[in-house]
Each structure stands twice: as structure tokens, then as C-alpha cells.
Amino acid sequence: MKSSKIEIWEKLSNKKKEFENKHLRNIFQNEPERFKKYSINFNDILFDYSKNLIDDEIINLLIELAEKSDLKDSIEAMFSGKKINFTEKRAVLHTALRNLSSNNVYFENYNISNDVKLELNKALNFAENIRNGVFKGFTGKNITDVVNIGIGGSHLGPDMVCTALSHYSGDVKVHFVSNVDPVDISDKIKFLNPETTLFLIASKTFTTQETMTNANKAKQWFMSKSNADTNSIAYHFAALSTNISACKEFGISEENIFGFWDWVGGRYSLWSVIGLSIAIYIGTENFKKLLNGAFLVDEHFRNQPFKQNIPIIMALLGVWYNNFWNANTYAVIPYDQYLIKFSEFLQQLDMESNGKSIDKRGNKVNYSTGAVLWGTIGTNSQHSFFQLIHQGMQLIPIDFLVGIENLSKNQSQHDILISNFFAQTEALMKGKNRDEVRAELEKSALKEDEIKDLLPHKIFDGNKPTNSIMYKKLNPETLGSLIALYEHKVFVQGIIWEINSFDQWGVELGKQLAKGILAEIKENKTVTNHDSSTNGLINHYLSNRK
Ligand code: G6Q
């Protein structure tokens, strides 16, 4: 890290020490304009970051840190197709997939916008043909069920988006198979009719073990259940991939192959044809709105000054807690049932992108990088892990996400949900001090010695930082914006930490070993070439399996 960055780093460390003695409750009392000062409006989204352990000086230092990290140039490098994924020598251009402006995007002097539009339109036409029954199965019946077979980036995004937008779905049902555990596929297909089912094999490489195993299983199921000939595969299998020859080899007809490019990273691919299940589920108009929501955030990210730039502020707050407050995890808690898979999706986006320890010069870093992201929906989380956040020993910053309007139209029950969200952010910030607890206990029938014993257990320290992201209603456009906000947040942090957010070498070792072990298991002989634990486990498996 260059010395000008280290200087700011040191100033921030000092500010942290100074801030340890402050409490947000008092800060809010002394600063009535705090909400106004530390909140940003963007279309239907309000981002309130006032309940954070920050003041103007801290924000200015964090922004200086971003400037000294050459963030502005790095943003332009990404949008303009520079090969910023330097270990794989690839550009990172998922933003080109949702570029709805008239400005073309170029990669190595080639205008990629035309190809993007062509492939998108081909996929969207296919989606519409399935939705309105123009595309039929091999016996002439309409497709009623679509099964997306993919894993990681070829699964999590489409699955999360379909769940989040199920309110906007049409008649065709979508199912997602990802795990190589055979019960995943067998449970999902057992009630399906092969005559009305379409499989989407979603795999950028078309070589992923889990996906290809499940795809072959699906083909076998289709052939045996339908008594169809191999020509019928054309009516029931489509592929979403960059490896066109492998798709053909699998037996998928050319018109059912939808392509994309190596400058689309797996975890950023839901905007490409990998999102075909989404388009079939919610229709092309809604899919375009999803793209548009992300595009609007791209424009915001690229053009807004750092101080009014939501993903940049989100990223800097993450750096502040991770590197200066030693907060190794952060939680994302949507008070929105439809966002039940959002944290799971963000886990891959954030942890696969920034879970790195080697910097761009090839050196091991000596600071913390990507935090552990976790969480699930409110109010369920209040009745499980919120205890630790309120009274445990760890500092866990939280992003709350919440819609103003509920899609069920049951506004009075929605008010119950929302009042819990307001209450949690307030409780986490204010806490409950000794005097307040005592006053409350004195109103009860407890005796003085009982009050004394109970009192410390009922104190809440408060001073827990939270962001609140409030949107009008969960619709395709808003969801597109929310996803893009997090994508860019992760990007900014990678720039500050000087790591490559776009490769994922860390998933390779286990894959490699599994291949060798599978060959050994197939041989069905006692193994001796691993450590004693791995040998013991494999041999126990071999001697006990049927
Ligand atoms: C994501 C990763 C990874 C990838 C899966 C599936 O960024 O690259 O999660 O998406 O391993 O890969 P395929 O799409 O090639 O099957």
C-alpha cells in the first residue's frame, strides 16, 4: 500500500480510538440534522447511514482513502473493458449487459453492444414463446415447468431473483437444481411431466461436475419417462453457456443454445442469458425492468460524487468496521419475505469476490479483507440470532432492507413487520442503560435484591451500527438496483484492499482432490495414500456403503 494511503489508514485508526468513547445515542441528541446529513435518496430507494459510528472527519478520511486508491480511474477501467481481472486476463463487463443507453460499449476496439442486444433478444423471444405456448413440447403440449440446472453463479442469482419476484410470475413454474446430491434433482423432477418440462442447462464452461452430472441425469430421466427419441431433446433442453461446442455435443440443438462471453463473471451473470429462467418466469418486460434498475445504479455509481454515491459509502463503511473495528462479519437482514434468498446470493457475491489475501503485486496482505456475510429475513431472525447482536461480545454491523408497500396489500399486517424493523434499528443504536432498566424493574413487584441480580442482564449497550435501505416496493426495477448496489460495493472494497475481486482460485483445490478421490472410490479398494484421517474416513465409507 502506498504511503499516502498508510497515512490515512493511521488517521482512521486514531479516529477509531477516539470514537470508542462516544455513543450514538448522545450523538443523535446533539445532532438533530444527522438523518438528513447521512442519508441519500436514489429513485425509489432511501439509504440511511446515520446510525453508524461516524462523523464528518471519518467520512472525509474514508473518501480520501478511496481517492488515494485511484477509485475513479478503476471504475472507468471496469466500465470501459480493461482487463481488471488480472489473474485471468479478463475484462469485467457485466455492466454492458444492462447498458440501456445509446452509448456502445467496446472491448478490444470491438463494439460488443450489438452482440449483447442480439443474444438478449434471442433469449427473450424464446422466453416469450414458452410463456405464450408458441414453443411446445415434443407431443405438442405447452411447457408448464422449467428446471434450471446450474450451480454457483449459474444458480444463485436466477434462484434468488425468481424467489424475490414471484409476485410477478406468469403460469410457467421454475425449479432450480444445483447440488450434486442426487436427492436435489430427484425431488425436483419426481412430480414433473417430461412432455411439459423444459431443462435449462446453465453453465458458462459446460464442464462443471455438478451441473453436467445433473444434466445427464435429466436427459436420462427425460428419455426413460417419455419414450421419446433423441430428436425430442431439442424440444426439452436448452443451454446457457459460452462453450457452444460442448452444448452441441450434449445434444442440444443450435437454436436452443444461448451464448455469452468470458467477460461475464459467473456471480455477475444473471443479467446475461443465464437469467433466462427469470425471463421465462416474469416475462420480458419485467426482465428489462430488472436490467434497467441495475443500469440506473451503474449511472449513479459512475457519475455521482463519492459523498453522494451509495455503493461507495456502503463500501467505505464496510472497510471502516472490518479494518478498524475488527468486525469480521456483517449481516444483511431484509424485512421482506420475498428476499429470503438475498443474503445467500450476496454471500457468493461478496465472499467469493473479496475473500482473498494476495494483493495486485502478488504479496500477502497484512490487513483484513472480505468480511463474512450472513443473515436471513426479519422478523424470523429476531427470534434466533438477534440476541448475540444485541448483547453478545462481537460488533456486527447490519444492513436492513425494507419495502414501504407490501405486495400482499395487507397493509395492517405489514405495519407490524415494519414497526419491528424500526424498533430493531433504534434498539441497536440506543440500547437500554442502567437507569432505564432500574426504573423499569422498580415498577415491577421485584424486591431490591432481586432487582440487583437481574439488572445487569437486562442492560443493552447499544451503539450498534446499522444501515437502512428503504424502497417503495419490491419490483423488478428496485431489485435490479439493489443487486447492482451490492455488486459495486464489493468492487470498491476490492479496489481499496488492492485485491482481484473477479477470480476465485480458492474453489479449485477441493474440486481437484474430489476428482482423484472419486476415482479411488470407484476402484473400491482400501486407500492408504492420504493422511490417516482422510484414509480412515474413505475406508469407513467404503466398508459401510451398500
Ligand atoms: C462465480 C464462479 C462460480 C461458477 C460456478 C459454475 O463467479 O465462477 O460460482 O459460476 O462454478 O460454473 P459454470 O457456470 O461454468 O458451470
GROMACS .gro file of N, CA, C and O and ligand atoms in nm, residues 151-154 202-208 211 265-268 274 348 352 504 511, ligand 1:
model
  100
  151ILE      N    1  -2.499  -2.425  -1.104
  151ILE     CA    2  -2.450  -2.413  -0.965
  151ILE      C    3  -2.370  -2.283  -0.952
  151ILE      O    4  -2.324  -2.227  -1.052
  152GLY      N    5  -2.354  -2.237  -0.830
  152GLY     CA    6  -2.276  -2.114  -0.804
  152GLY      C    7  -2.339  -1.997  -0.877
  152GLY      O    8  -2.460  -1.974  -0.869
  153GLY      N    9  -2.258  -1.929  -0.957
  153GLY     CA   10  -2.308  -1.812  -1.030
  153GLY      C   11  -2.416  -1.846  -1.132
  153GLY      O   12  -2.494  -1.760  -1.171
  154SER      N   13  -2.423  -1.970  -1.173
  154SER     CA   14  -2.524  -2.009  -1.271
  154SER      C   15  -2.652  -2.058  -1.203
  154SER      O   16  -2.740  -2.117  -1.268
  202ALA      N   17  -2.754  -2.447  -1.737
  202ALA     CA   18  -2.688  -2.317  -1.721
  202ALA      C   19  -2.546  -2.338  -1.674
  202ALA      O   20  -2.523  -2.371  -1.557
  203SER      N   21  -2.451  -2.325  -1.765
  203SER     CA   22  -2.312  -2.343  -1.725
  203SER      C   23  -2.221  -2.267  -1.820
  203SER      O   24  -2.216  -2.299  -1.940
  204LYS      N   25  -2.151  -2.170  -1.766
  204LYS     CA   26  -2.061  -2.090  -1.850
  204LYS      C   27  -1.961  -2.181  -1.921
  204LYS      O   28  -1.939  -2.170  -2.040
  205THR      N   29  -1.903  -2.274  -1.846
  205THR     CA   30  -1.798  -2.360  -1.904
  205THR      C   31  -1.854  -2.488  -1.967
  205THR      O   32  -1.789  -2.551  -2.049
  206PHE      N   33  -1.972  -2.529  -1.923
  206PHE     CA   34  -2.034  -2.655  -1.963
  206PHE      C   35  -1.944  -2.774  -1.930
  206PHE      O   36  -1.944  -2.877  -1.999
  207THR      N   37  -1.868  -2.761  -1.823
  207THR     CA   38  -1.783  -2.873  -1.780
  207THR      C   39  -1.798  -2.898  -1.629
  207THR      O   40  -1.741  -2.992  -1.578
  208THR      N   41  -1.873  -2.813  -1.561
  208THR     CA   42  -1.881  -2.822  -1.414
  208THR      C   43  -1.941  -2.957  -1.372
  208THR      O   44  -2.049  -2.996  -1.420
  211THR      N   45  -2.311  -2.974  -1.240
  211THR     CA   46  -2.411  -2.941  -1.342
  211THR      C   47  -2.419  -3.048  -1.449
  211THR      O   48  -2.530  -3.089  -1.489
  265GLY      N   49  -1.848  -1.255  -1.545
  265GLY     CA   50  -1.812  -1.346  -1.436
  265GLY      C   51  -1.934  -1.424  -1.391
  265GLY      O   52  -2.047  -1.373  -1.397
  266GLY      N   53  -1.915  -1.548  -1.346
  266GLY     CA   54  -2.027  -1.633  -1.304
  266GLY      C   55  -2.122  -1.562  -1.208
  266GLY      O   56  -2.243  -1.559  -1.229
  267ARG      N   57  -2.067  -1.503  -1.101
  267ARG     CA   58  -2.154  -1.442  -1.000
  267ARG      C   59  -2.214  -1.309  -1.044
  267ARG      O   60  -2.287  -1.245  -0.970
  268TYR      N   61  -2.178  -1.265  -1.165
  268TYR     CA   62  -2.235  -1.141  -1.222
  268TYR      C   63  -2.318  -1.174  -1.347
  268TYR      O   64  -2.340  -1.087  -1.430
  274ILE      N   65  -2.790  -1.634  -1.872
  274ILE     CA   66  -2.804  -1.716  -1.751
  274ILE      C   67  -2.935  -1.679  -1.679
  274ILE      O   68  -2.992  -1.759  -1.606
  348GLN      N   69  -2.216  -1.528  -0.193
  348GLN     CA   70  -2.123  -1.560  -0.301
  348GLN      C   71  -2.063  -1.433  -0.360
  348GLN      O   72  -1.941  -1.422  -0.378
  352GLU      N   73  -1.692  -1.465  -0.233
  352GLU     CA   74  -1.610  -1.523  -0.341
  352GLU      C   75  -1.529  -1.412  -0.408
  352GLU      O   76  -1.420  -1.436  -0.460
  504GLN      N   77  -1.150  -1.662  -0.857
  504GLN     CA   78  -1.197  -1.747  -0.746
  504GLN      C   79  -1.113  -1.874  -0.740
  504GLN      O   80  -1.163  -1.984  -0.743
  511LYS      N   81  -1.202  -2.910  -0.555
  511LYS     CA   82  -1.253  -2.972  -0.678
  511LYS      C   83  -1.152  -3.074  -0.730
  511LYS      O   84  -1.188  -3.186  -0.766
  547G6Q     C1   85  -1.876  -1.749  -0.994
  547G6Q     C2   86  -1.797  -1.867  -1.007
  547G6Q     C3   87  -1.869  -1.997  -0.988
  547G6Q     C4   88  -1.936  -2.050  -1.115
  547G6Q     C5   89  -1.977  -2.196  -1.091
  547G6Q     C6   90  -2.048  -2.255  -1.209
  547G6Q     O1   91  -1.838  -1.638  -1.009
  547G6Q     O2   92  -1.723  -1.861  -1.122
  547G6Q     O3   93  -1.964  -1.992  -0.888
  547G6Q     O4   94  -2.044  -1.972  -1.150
  547G6Q     O5   95  -1.865  -2.273  -1.059
  547G6Q     O6   96  -1.967  -2.253  -1.321
  547G6Q     P1   97  -2.024  -2.283  -1.463
  547G6Q     O7   98  -2.126  -2.178  -1.494
  547G6Q     O8   99  -1.908  -2.280  -1.557
  547G6Q     O9  100  -2.089  -2.418  -1.456
   0.00000   0.00000   0.00000
